[in-house]
Structures are given as structure tokens and as C-alpha cells.
């Protein structure tokens, strides 16, 4: 049996994840967190990402349709997709 025919396993980055920028990952990661108020969420967007709330949601909605974002964080992206349909 030839072990070189088996693809390597481990901590290698998925090719689809490589298409996400650091900012895209940060946006997805921030959307995972829960905030008590909309003001607290908006403050986190401004201070941690340096984005306006409008730009944050615009980029987040774009990421909801991106297969690379789905590969990076399937639970978050599926939640975003469900909420977009409402």
C-alpha cells in the first residue's frame, strides 16, 4: 500500500479558507459573540474592526454567500443565511 497516495492530514489550512482575508475572519469571529445591547455590539465593531456598523453588516452579508466563509465557520454562516431569509 502506497502511503503517498493518501492526502496529508493535520493542521494545514483548507484551500477554501485561504481566500478569506484576516478582516473577513475577524468579522465572522466577532459575529459569533453575543452582546447584551446593540450599542455594545456597535462599539465592538468600531473598536475591534475599525469599521462603521453599516460596513460591518454589508461585509457580513457578503460573507454569508461566500463558500470560503462557510468552510471557515459553518455554524455562523448557516445562521446568517437563515436570518437573511426572514
PDB file of N, CA and C in Angstrom:
ATOM      1  N   UNK A   1       0.847  -1.183   0.000  1.00  0.00           N
ATOM      2  CA  UNK A   1       0.000   0.000   0.000  1.00  0.00           C
ATOM      3  C   UNK A   1       0.885   1.236   0.000  1.00  0.00           C
ATOM      4  N   UNK A   2       0.612   2.140  -0.883  1.00  0.00           N
ATOM      5  CA  UNK A   2       1.424   3.336  -1.053  1.00  0.00           C
ATOM      6  C   UNK A   2       0.870   4.461  -0.188  1.00  0.00           C
ATOM      7  N   UNK A   3       1.617   4.860   0.819  1.00  0.00           N
ATOM      8  CA  UNK A   3       1.140   5.900   1.732  1.00  0.00           C
ATOM      9  C   UNK A   3       1.177   7.289   1.097  1.00  0.00           C
ATOM     10  N   UNK A   4       1.915   7.463   0.014  1.00  0.00           N
ATOM     11  CA  UNK A   4       1.971   8.775  -0.635  1.00  0.00           C
ATOM     12  C   UNK A   4       0.689   9.092  -1.382  1.00  0.00           C
ATOM     13  N   UNK A   5      -0.168   8.091  -1.626  1.00  0.00           N
ATOM     14  CA  UNK A   5      -1.433   8.318  -2.307  1.00  0.00           C
ATOM     15  C   UNK A   5      -2.466   8.940  -1.376  1.00  0.00           C
ATOM     16  N   UNK A   6      -2.243   8.847  -0.080  1.00  0.00           N
ATOM     17  CA  UNK A   6      -3.166   9.401   0.892  1.00  0.00           C
ATOM     18  C   UNK A   6      -2.833  10.867   1.125  1.00  0.00           C
ATOM     19  N   UNK A   7      -3.840  11.751   1.017  1.00  0.00           N
ATOM     20  CA  UNK A   7      -3.551  13.164   1.269  1.00  0.00           C
ATOM     21  C   UNK A   7      -3.123  13.385   2.703  1.00  0.00           C
ATOM     22  N   UNK A   8      -2.218  14.317   2.948  1.00  0.00           N
ATOM     23  CA  UNK A   8      -1.749  14.563   4.310  1.00  0.00           C
ATOM     24  C   UNK A   8      -2.860  15.107   5.191  1.00  0.00           C
ATOM     25  N   UNK A   9      -2.832  14.697   6.448  1.00  0.00           N
ATOM     26  CA  UNK A   9      -3.791  15.176   7.436  1.00  0.00           C
ATOM     27  C   UNK A   9      -3.050  16.060   8.424  1.00  0.00           C
ATOM     28  N   UNK A  10      -3.758  16.978   9.046  1.00  0.00           N
ATOM     29  CA  UNK A  10      -3.111  17.774  10.074  1.00  0.00           C
ATOM     30  C   UNK A  10      -3.643  19.181  10.142  1.00  0.00           C
ATOM     31  N   UNK A  11      -2.768  20.091  10.521  1.00  0.00           N
ATOM     32  CA  UNK A  11      -3.156  21.473  10.756  1.00  0.00           C
ATOM     33  C   UNK A  11      -3.047  22.334   9.511  1.00  0.00           C
ATOM     34  N   UNK A  12      -3.012  21.723   8.349  1.00  0.00           N
ATOM     35  CA  UNK A  12      -2.903  22.515   7.130  1.00  0.00           C
ATOM     36  C   UNK A  12      -4.173  23.320   6.919  1.00  0.00           C
ATOM     37  N   UNK A  13      -4.010  24.515   6.400  1.00  0.00           N
ATOM     38  CA  UNK A  13      -5.142  25.386   6.130  1.00  0.00           C
ATOM     39  C   UNK A  13      -5.893  24.864   4.917  1.00  0.00           C
ATOM     40  N   UNK A  14      -7.219  24.859   4.990  1.00  0.00           N
ATOM     41  CA  UNK A  14      -8.024  24.422   3.870  1.00  0.00           C
ATOM     42  C   UNK A  14      -7.857  25.410   2.721  1.00  0.00           C
ATOM     43  N   UNK A  15      -7.814  24.942   1.483  1.00  0.00           N
ATOM     44  CA  UNK A  15      -7.664  25.861   0.354  1.00  0.00           C
ATOM     45  C   UNK A  15      -8.769  26.905   0.293  1.00  0.00           C
ATOM     46  N   UNK A  16     -10.016  26.527   0.637  1.00  0.00           N
ATOM     47  CA  UNK A  16     -11.106  27.498   0.585  1.00  0.00           C
ATOM     48  C   UNK A  16     -10.958  28.567   1.662  1.00  0.00           C
ATOM     49  N   UNK A  17     -10.357  28.215   2.809  1.00  0.00           N
ATOM     50  CA  UNK A  17     -10.141  29.193   3.872  1.00  0.00           C
ATOM     51  C   UNK A  17      -9.099  30.228   3.466  1.00  0.00           C
ATOM     52  N   UNK A  18      -8.187  29.835   2.591  1.00  0.00           N
ATOM     53  CA  UNK A  18      -7.105  30.727   2.193  1.00  0.00           C
ATOM     54  C   UNK A  18      -7.642  31.964   1.473  1.00  0.00           C
ATOM     55  N   UNK A  19      -8.831  31.874   0.919  1.00  0.00           N
ATOM     56  CA  UNK A  19      -9.396  33.014   0.202  1.00  0.00           C
ATOM     57  C   UNK A  19      -9.962  34.078   1.134  1.00  0.00           C
ATOM     58  N   UNK A  20     -10.143  33.768   2.389  1.00  0.00           N
ATOM     59  CA  UNK A  20     -10.652  34.750   3.342  1.00  0.00           C
ATOM     60  C   UNK A  20      -9.506  35.616   3.846  1.00  0.00           C
ATOM     61  N   UNK A  21      -9.754  36.906   3.888  1.00  0.00           N
ATOM     62  CA  UNK A  21      -8.748  37.810   4.433  1.00  0.00           C
ATOM     63  C   UNK A  21      -8.798  37.756   5.960  1.00  0.00           C
ATOM     64  N   UNK A  22      -7.801  38.336   6.589  1.00  0.00           N
ATOM     65  CA  UNK A  22      -7.799  38.425   8.052  1.00  0.00           C
ATOM     66  C   UNK A  22      -9.017  39.213   8.526  1.00  0.00           C
ATOM     67  N   UNK A  23      -9.377  40.260   7.782  1.00  0.00           N
ATOM     68  CA  UNK A  23     -10.554  41.056   8.151  1.00  0.00           C
ATOM     69  C   UNK A  23     -11.823  40.212   8.054  1.00  0.00           C
ATOM     70  N   UNK A  24     -11.946  39.401   7.006  1.00  0.00           N
ATOM     71  CA  UNK A  24     -13.116  38.538   6.858  1.00  0.00           C
ATOM     72  C   UNK A  24     -13.236  37.585   8.045  1.00  0.00           C
ATOM     73  N   UNK A  25     -12.135  36.985   8.440  1.00  0.00           N
ATOM     74  CA  UNK A  25     -12.151  36.077   9.584  1.00  0.00           C
ATOM     75  C   UNK A  25     -12.529  36.824  10.867  1.00  0.00           C
ATOM     76  N   UNK A  26     -12.008  38.036  11.027  1.00  0.00           N
ATOM     77  CA  UNK A  26     -12.318  38.831  12.220  1.00  0.00           C
ATOM     78  C   UNK A  26     -13.807  39.188  12.258  1.00  0.00           C
ATOM     79  N   UNK A  27     -14.373  39.501  11.106  1.00  0.00           N
ATOM     80  CA  UNK A  27     -15.801  39.825  11.037  1.00  0.00           C
ATOM     81  C   UNK A  27     -16.638  38.616  11.441  1.00  0.00           C
ATOM     82  N   UNK A  28     -16.298  37.464  10.914  1.00  0.00           N
ATOM     83  CA  UNK A  28     -17.025  36.239  11.260  1.00  0.00           C
ATOM     84  C   UNK A  28     -16.855  35.923  12.747  1.00  0.00           C
ATOM     85  N   UNK A  29     -15.642  36.049  13.244  1.00  0.00           N
ATOM     86  CA  UNK A  29     -15.386  35.751  14.654  1.00  0.00           C
ATOM     87  C   UNK A  29     -16.158  36.692  15.576  1.00  0.00           C
ATOM     88  N   UNK A  30     -16.230  37.966  15.213  1.00  0.00           N
ATOM     89  CA  UNK A  30     -16.973  38.920  16.033  1.00  0.00           C
ATOM     90  C   UNK A  30     -18.467  38.592  16.000  1.00  0.00           C
ATOM     91  N   UNK A  31     -18.960  38.116  14.857  1.00  0.00           N
ATOM     92  CA  UNK A  31     -20.390  37.807  14.756  1.00  0.00           C
ATOM     93  C   UNK A  31     -20.770  36.577  15.572  1.00  0.00           C
ATOM     94  N   UNK A  32     -19.789  35.799  16.019  1.00  0.00           N
ATOM     95  CA  UNK A  32     -20.054  34.635  16.863  1.00  0.00           C
ATOM     96  C   UNK A  32     -20.449  35.045  18.278  1.00  0.00           C
ATOM     97  N   UNK A  33     -19.973  36.211  18.690  1.00  0.00           N
ATOM     98  CA  UNK A  33     -20.191  36.646  20.072  1.00  0.00           C
ATOM     99  C   UNK A  33     -21.587  37.224  20.263  1.00  0.00           C
ATOM    100  N   UNK A  34     -22.052  37.147  21.496  1.00  0.00           N
ATOM    101  CA  UNK A  34     -23.365  37.686  21.847  1.00  0.00           C
ATOM    102  C   UNK A  34     -23.173  38.911  22.727  1.00  0.00           C
ATOM    103  N   UNK A  35     -23.970  39.928  22.452  1.00  0.00           N
ATOM    104  CA  UNK A  35     -23.886  41.190  23.197  1.00  0.00           C
ATOM    105  C   UNK A  35     -25.233  41.467  23.838  1.00  0.00           C
ATOM    106  N   UNK A  36     -25.189  42.092  24.998  1.00  0.00           N
ATOM    107  CA  UNK A  36     -26.429  42.421  25.700  1.00  0.00           C
ATOM    108  C   UNK A  36     -27.225  43.504  24.985  1.00  0.00           C
ATOM    109  N   UNK A  37     -26.508  44.431  24.356  1.00  0.00           N
ATOM    110  CA  UNK A  37     -27.195  45.534  23.679  1.00  0.00           C
ATOM    111  C   UNK A  37     -26.615  45.756  22.291  1.00  0.00           C
ATOM    112  N   UNK A  38     -27.400  46.398  21.456  1.00  0.00           N
ATOM    113  CA  UNK A  38     -26.915  46.742  20.120  1.00  0.00           C
ATOM    114  C   UNK A  38     -25.777  47.754  20.210  1.00  0.00           C
ATOM    115  N   UNK A  39     -25.827  48.622  21.209  1.00  0.00           N
ATOM    116  CA  UNK A  39     -24.754  49.601  21.389  1.00  0.00           C
ATOM    117  C   UNK A  39     -23.422  48.931  21.707  1.00  0.00           C
ATOM    118  N   UNK A  40     -23.469  47.878  22.509  1.00  0.00           N
ATOM    119  CA  UNK A  40     -22.240  47.156  22.845  1.00  0.00           C
ATOM    120  C   UNK A  40     -21.672  46.468  21.606  1.00  0.00           C
ATOM    121  N   UNK A  41     -22.550  45.924  20.792  1.00  0.00           N
ATOM    122  CA  UNK A  41     -22.107  45.279  19.546  1.00  0.00           C
ATOM    123  C   UNK A  41     -21.510  46.323  18.606  1.00  0.00           C
ATOM    124  N   UNK A  42     -22.168  47.448  18.457  1.00  0.00           N
ATOM    125  CA  UNK A  42     -21.676  48.514  17.579  1.00  0.00           C
ATOM    126  C   UNK A  42     -20.318  49.033  18.051  1.00  0.00           C
ATOM    127  N   UNK A  43     -20.156  49.157  19.360  1.00  0.00           N
ATOM    128  CA  UNK A  43     -18.878  49.622  19.900  1.00  0.00           C
ATOM    129  C   UNK A  43     -17.767  48.620  19.596  1.00  0.00           C
ATOM    130  N   UNK A  44     -18.070  47.330  19.715  1.00  0.00           N
ATOM    131  CA  UNK A  44     -17.072  46.302  19.408  1.00  0.00           C
ATOM    132  C   UNK A  44     -16.696  46.342  17.932  1.00  0.00           C
ATOM    133  N   UNK A  45     -17.668  46.555  17.067  1.00  0.00           N
ATOM    134  CA  UNK A  45     -17.398  46.651  15.624  1.00  0.00           C
ATOM    135  C   UNK A  45     -16.450  47.808  15.353  1.00  0.00           C
ATOM    136  N   UNK A  46     -16.733  48.956  15.957  1.00  0.00           N
ATOM    137  CA  UNK A  46     -15.900  50.141  15.713  1.00  0.00           C
ATOM    138  C   UNK A  46     -14.503  49.997  16.295  1.00  0.00           C
ATOM    139  N   UNK A  47     -14.398  49.500  17.529  1.00  0.00           N
ATOM    140  CA  UNK A  47     -13.086  49.455  18.178  1.00  0.00           C
ATOM    141  C   UNK A  47     -12.229  48.284  17.691  1.00  0.00           C
ATOM    142  N   UNK A  48     -12.825  47.113  17.532  1.00  0.00           N
ATOM    143  CA  UNK A  48     -12.039  45.933  17.167  1.00  0.00           C
ATOM    144  C   UNK A  48     -11.765  45.834  15.669  1.00  0.00           C
ATOM    145  N   UNK A  49     -12.730  46.262  14.855  1.00  0.00           N
ATOM    146  CA  UNK A  49     -12.578  46.120  13.409  1.00  0.00           C
ATOM    147  C   UNK A  49     -12.264  47.438  12.710  1.00  0.00           C
ATOM    148  N   UNK A  50     -12.563  48.535  13.369  1.00  0.00           N
ATOM    149  CA  UNK A  50     -12.340  49.833  12.741  1.00  0.00           C
ATOM    150  C   UNK A  50     -13.302  50.099  11.599  1.00  0.00           C
ATOM    151  N   UNK A  51     -14.488  49.507  11.667  1.00  0.00           N
ATOM    152  CA  UNK A  51     -15.496  49.664  10.618  1.00  0.00           C
ATOM    153  C   UNK A  51     -16.712  50.381  11.174  1.00  0.00           C
ATOM    154  N   UNK A  52     -17.453  51.008  10.285  1.00  0.00           N
ATOM    155  CA  UNK A  52     -18.765  51.507  10.685  1.00  0.00           C
ATOM    156  C   UNK A  52     -19.695  50.299  10.771  1.00  0.00           C
ATOM    157  N   UNK A  53     -20.784  50.440  11.481  1.00  0.00           N
ATOM    158  CA  UNK A  53     -21.732  49.340  11.621  1.00  0.00           C
ATOM    159  C   UNK A  53     -22.317  48.979  10.257  1.00  0.00           C
ATOM    160  N   UNK A  54     -22.567  49.979   9.433  1.00  0.00           N
ATOM    161  CA  UNK A  54     -23.098  49.733   8.091  1.00  0.00           C
ATOM    162  C   UNK A  54     -22.129  48.900   7.261  1.00  0.00           C
ATOM    163  N   UNK A  55     -20.851  49.268   7.276  1.00  0.00           N
ATOM    164  CA  UNK A  55     -19.851  48.499   6.523  1.00  0.00           C
ATOM    165  C   UNK A  55     -19.710  47.085   7.067  1.00  0.00           C
ATOM    166  N   UNK A  56     -19.779  46.943   8.386  1.00  0.00           N
ATOM    167  CA  UNK A  56     -19.699  45.623   9.008  1.00  0.00           C
ATOM    168  C   UNK A  56     -20.810  44.710   8.492  1.00  0.00           C
ATOM    169  N   UNK A  57     -22.057  45.197   8.531  1.00  0.00           N
ATOM    170  CA  UNK A  57     -23.168  44.362   8.099  1.00  0.00           C
ATOM    171  C   UNK A  57     -23.137  44.117   6.591  1.00  0.00           C
ATOM    172  N   UNK A  58     -22.679  45.072   5.834  1.00  0.00           N
ATOM    173  CA  UNK A  58     -22.539  44.881   4.390  1.00  0.00           C
ATOM    174  C   UNK A  58     -21.551  43.750   4.101  1.00  0.00           C
ATOM    175  N   UNK A  59     -20.417  43.779   4.786  1.00  0.00           N
ATOM    176  CA  UNK A  59     -19.404  42.741   4.590  1.00  0.00           C
ATOM    177  C   UNK A  59     -19.869  41.402   5.143  1.00  0.00           C
ATOM    178  N   UNK A  60     -20.558  41.422   6.267  1.00  0.00           N
ATOM    179  CA  UNK A  60     -21.065  40.192   6.856  1.00  0.00           C
ATOM    180  C   UNK A  60     -22.079  39.524   5.926  1.00  0.00           C
ATOM    181  N   UNK A  61     -22.957  40.298   5.321  1.00  0.00           N
ATOM    182  CA  UNK A  61     -23.927  39.737   4.382  1.00  0.00           C
ATOM    183  C   UNK A  61     -23.242  39.166   3.142  1.00  0.00           C
ATOM    184  N   UNK A  62     -22.177  39.809   2.692  1.00  0.00           N
ATOM    185  CA  UNK A  62     -21.412  39.285   1.557  1.00  0.00           C
ATOM    186  C   UNK A  62     -20.772  37.950   1.941  1.00  0.00           C
ATOM    187  N   UNK A  63     -20.238  37.874   3.145  1.00  0.00           N
ATOM    188  CA  UNK A  63     -19.601  36.644   3.613  1.00  0.00           C
ATOM    189  C   UNK A  63     -20.604  35.498   3.762  1.00  0.00           C
ATOM    190  N   UNK A  64     -21.854  35.805   4.045  1.00  0.00           N
ATOM    191  CA  UNK A  64     -22.873  34.759   4.182  1.00  0.00           C
ATOM    192  C   UNK A  64     -23.047  33.972   2.889  1.00  0.00           C
ATOM    193  N   UNK A  65     -22.706  34.576   1.766  1.00  0.00           N
ATOM    194  CA  UNK A  65     -22.832  33.919   0.465  1.00  0.00           C
ATOM    195  C   UNK A  65     -21.517  33.336  -0.038  1.00  0.00           C
ATOM    196  N   UNK A  66     -20.471  33.436   0.741  1.00  0.00           N
ATOM    197  CA  UNK A  66     -19.140  33.013   0.313  1.00  0.00           C
ATOM    198  C   UNK A  66     -18.856  31.577   0.778  1.00  0.00           C
ATOM    199  N   UNK A  67     -18.570  30.655  -0.159  1.00  0.00           N
ATOM    200  CA  UNK A  67     -18.260  29.277   0.231  1.00  0.00           C
ATOM    201  C   UNK A  67     -17.037  29.168   1.146  1.00  0.00           C
ATOM    202  N   UNK A  68     -16.080  30.068   1.007  1.00  0.00           N
ATOM    203  CA  UNK A  68     -14.896  30.041   1.882  1.00  0.00           C
ATOM    204  C   UNK A  68     -15.293  30.367   3.319  1.00  0.00           C
ATOM    205  N   UNK A  69     -16.231  31.283   3.496  1.00  0.00           N
ATOM    206  CA  UNK A  69     -16.711  31.607   4.843  1.00  0.00           C
ATOM    207  C   UNK A  69     -17.466  30.426   5.434  1.00  0.00           C
ATOM    208  N   UNK A  70     -18.230  29.728   4.613  1.00  0.00           N
ATOM    209  CA  UNK A  70     -18.943  28.543   5.075  1.00  0.00           C
ATOM    210  C   UNK A  70     -17.959  27.474   5.539  1.00  0.00           C
ATOM    211  N   UNK A  71     -16.873  27.308   4.810  1.00  0.00           N
ATOM    212  CA  UNK A  71     -15.854  26.330   5.207  1.00  0.00           C
ATOM    213  C   UNK A  71     -15.166  26.753   6.498  1.00  0.00           C
ATOM    214  N   UNK A  72     -14.972  28.060   6.691  1.00  0.00           N
ATOM    215  CA  UNK A  72     -14.288  28.573   7.882  1.00  0.00           C
ATOM    216  C   UNK A  72     -15.147  28.431   9.134  1.00  0.00           C
ATOM    217  N   UNK A  73     -16.433  28.782   9.022  1.00  0.00           N
ATOM    218  CA  UNK A  73     -17.310  28.753  10.199  1.00  0.00           C
ATOM    219  C   UNK A  73     -18.733  28.384   9.779  1.00  0.00           C
ATOM    220  N   UNK A  74     -18.994  27.093   9.582  1.00  0.00           N
ATOM    221  CA  UNK A  74     -20.297  26.676   9.059  1.00  0.00           C
ATOM    222  C   UNK A  74     -21.486  27.064   9.939  1.00  0.00           C
ATOM    223  N   UNK A  75     -21.331  26.998  11.237  1.00  0.00           N
ATOM    224  CA  UNK A  75     -22.460  27.313  12.121  1.00  0.00           C
ATOM    225  C   UNK A  75     -22.860  28.777  11.983  1.00  0.00           C
ATOM    226  N   UNK A  76     -21.885  29.663  11.989  1.00  0.00           N
ATOM    227  CA  UNK A  76     -22.172  31.095  11.887  1.00  0.00           C
ATOM    228  C   UNK A  76     -22.777  31.422  10.527  1.00  0.00           C
ATOM    229  N   UNK A  77     -22.194  30.907   9.468  1.00  0.00           N
ATOM    230  CA  UNK A  77     -22.673  31.235   8.120  1.00  0.00           C
ATOM    231  C   UNK A  77     -24.077  30.680   7.892  1.00  0.00           C
ATOM    232  N   UNK A  78     -24.356  29.494   8.381  1.00  0.00           N
ATOM    233  CA  UNK A  78     -25.710  28.943   8.235  1.00  0.00           C
ATOM    234  C   UNK A  78     -26.721  29.781   9.004  1.00  0.00           C
ATOM    235  N   UNK A  79     -26.332  30.272  10.190  1.00  0.00           N
ATOM    236  CA  UNK A  79     -27.215  31.161  10.958  1.00  0.00           C
ATOM    237  C   UNK A  79     -27.467  32.451  10.194  1.00  0.00           C
ATOM    238  N   UNK A  80     -26.410  33.010   9.604  1.00  0.00           N
ATOM    239  CA  UNK A  80     -26.567  34.238   8.816  1.00  0.00           C
ATOM    240  C   UNK A  80     -27.497  34.021   7.632  1.00  0.00           C
ATOM    241  N   UNK A  81     -27.337  32.896   6.956  1.00  0.00           N
ATOM    242  CA  UNK A  81     -28.193  32.591   5.807  1.00  0.00           C
ATOM    243  C   UNK A  81     -29.646  32.440   6.226  1.00  0.00           C
ATOM    244  N   UNK A  82     -29.897  31.789   7.345  1.00  0.00           N
ATOM    245  CA  UNK A  82     -31.278  31.651   7.826  1.00  0.00           C
ATOM    246  C   UNK A  82     -31.875  33.014   8.143  1.00  0.00           C
ATOM    247  N   UNK A  83     -31.103  33.869   8.793  1.00  0.00           N
ATOM    248  CA  UNK A  83     -31.601  35.188   9.176  1.00  0.00           C
ATOM    249  C   UNK A  83     -31.825  36.095   7.970  1.00  0.00           C
ATOM    250  N   UNK A  84     -31.078  35.895   6.893  1.00  0.00           N
ATOM    251  CA  UNK A  84     -31.266  36.699   5.680  1.00  0.00           C
ATOM    252  C   UNK A  84     -32.607  36.382   5.024  1.00  0.00           C
ATOM    253  N   UNK A  85     -33.100  35.163   5.195  1.00  0.00           N
ATOM    254  CA  UNK A  85     -34.343  34.742   4.553  1.00  0.00           C
ATOM    255  C   UNK A  85     -35.575  35.290   5.248  1.00  0.00           C
ATOM    256  N   UNK A  86     -35.424  35.782   6.458  1.00  0.00           N
ATOM    257  CA  UNK A  86     -36.569  36.279   7.216  1.00  0.00           C
ATOM    258  C   UNK A  86     -37.010  37.618   6.744  1.00  0.00           C
TER     259      UNK A  86
END
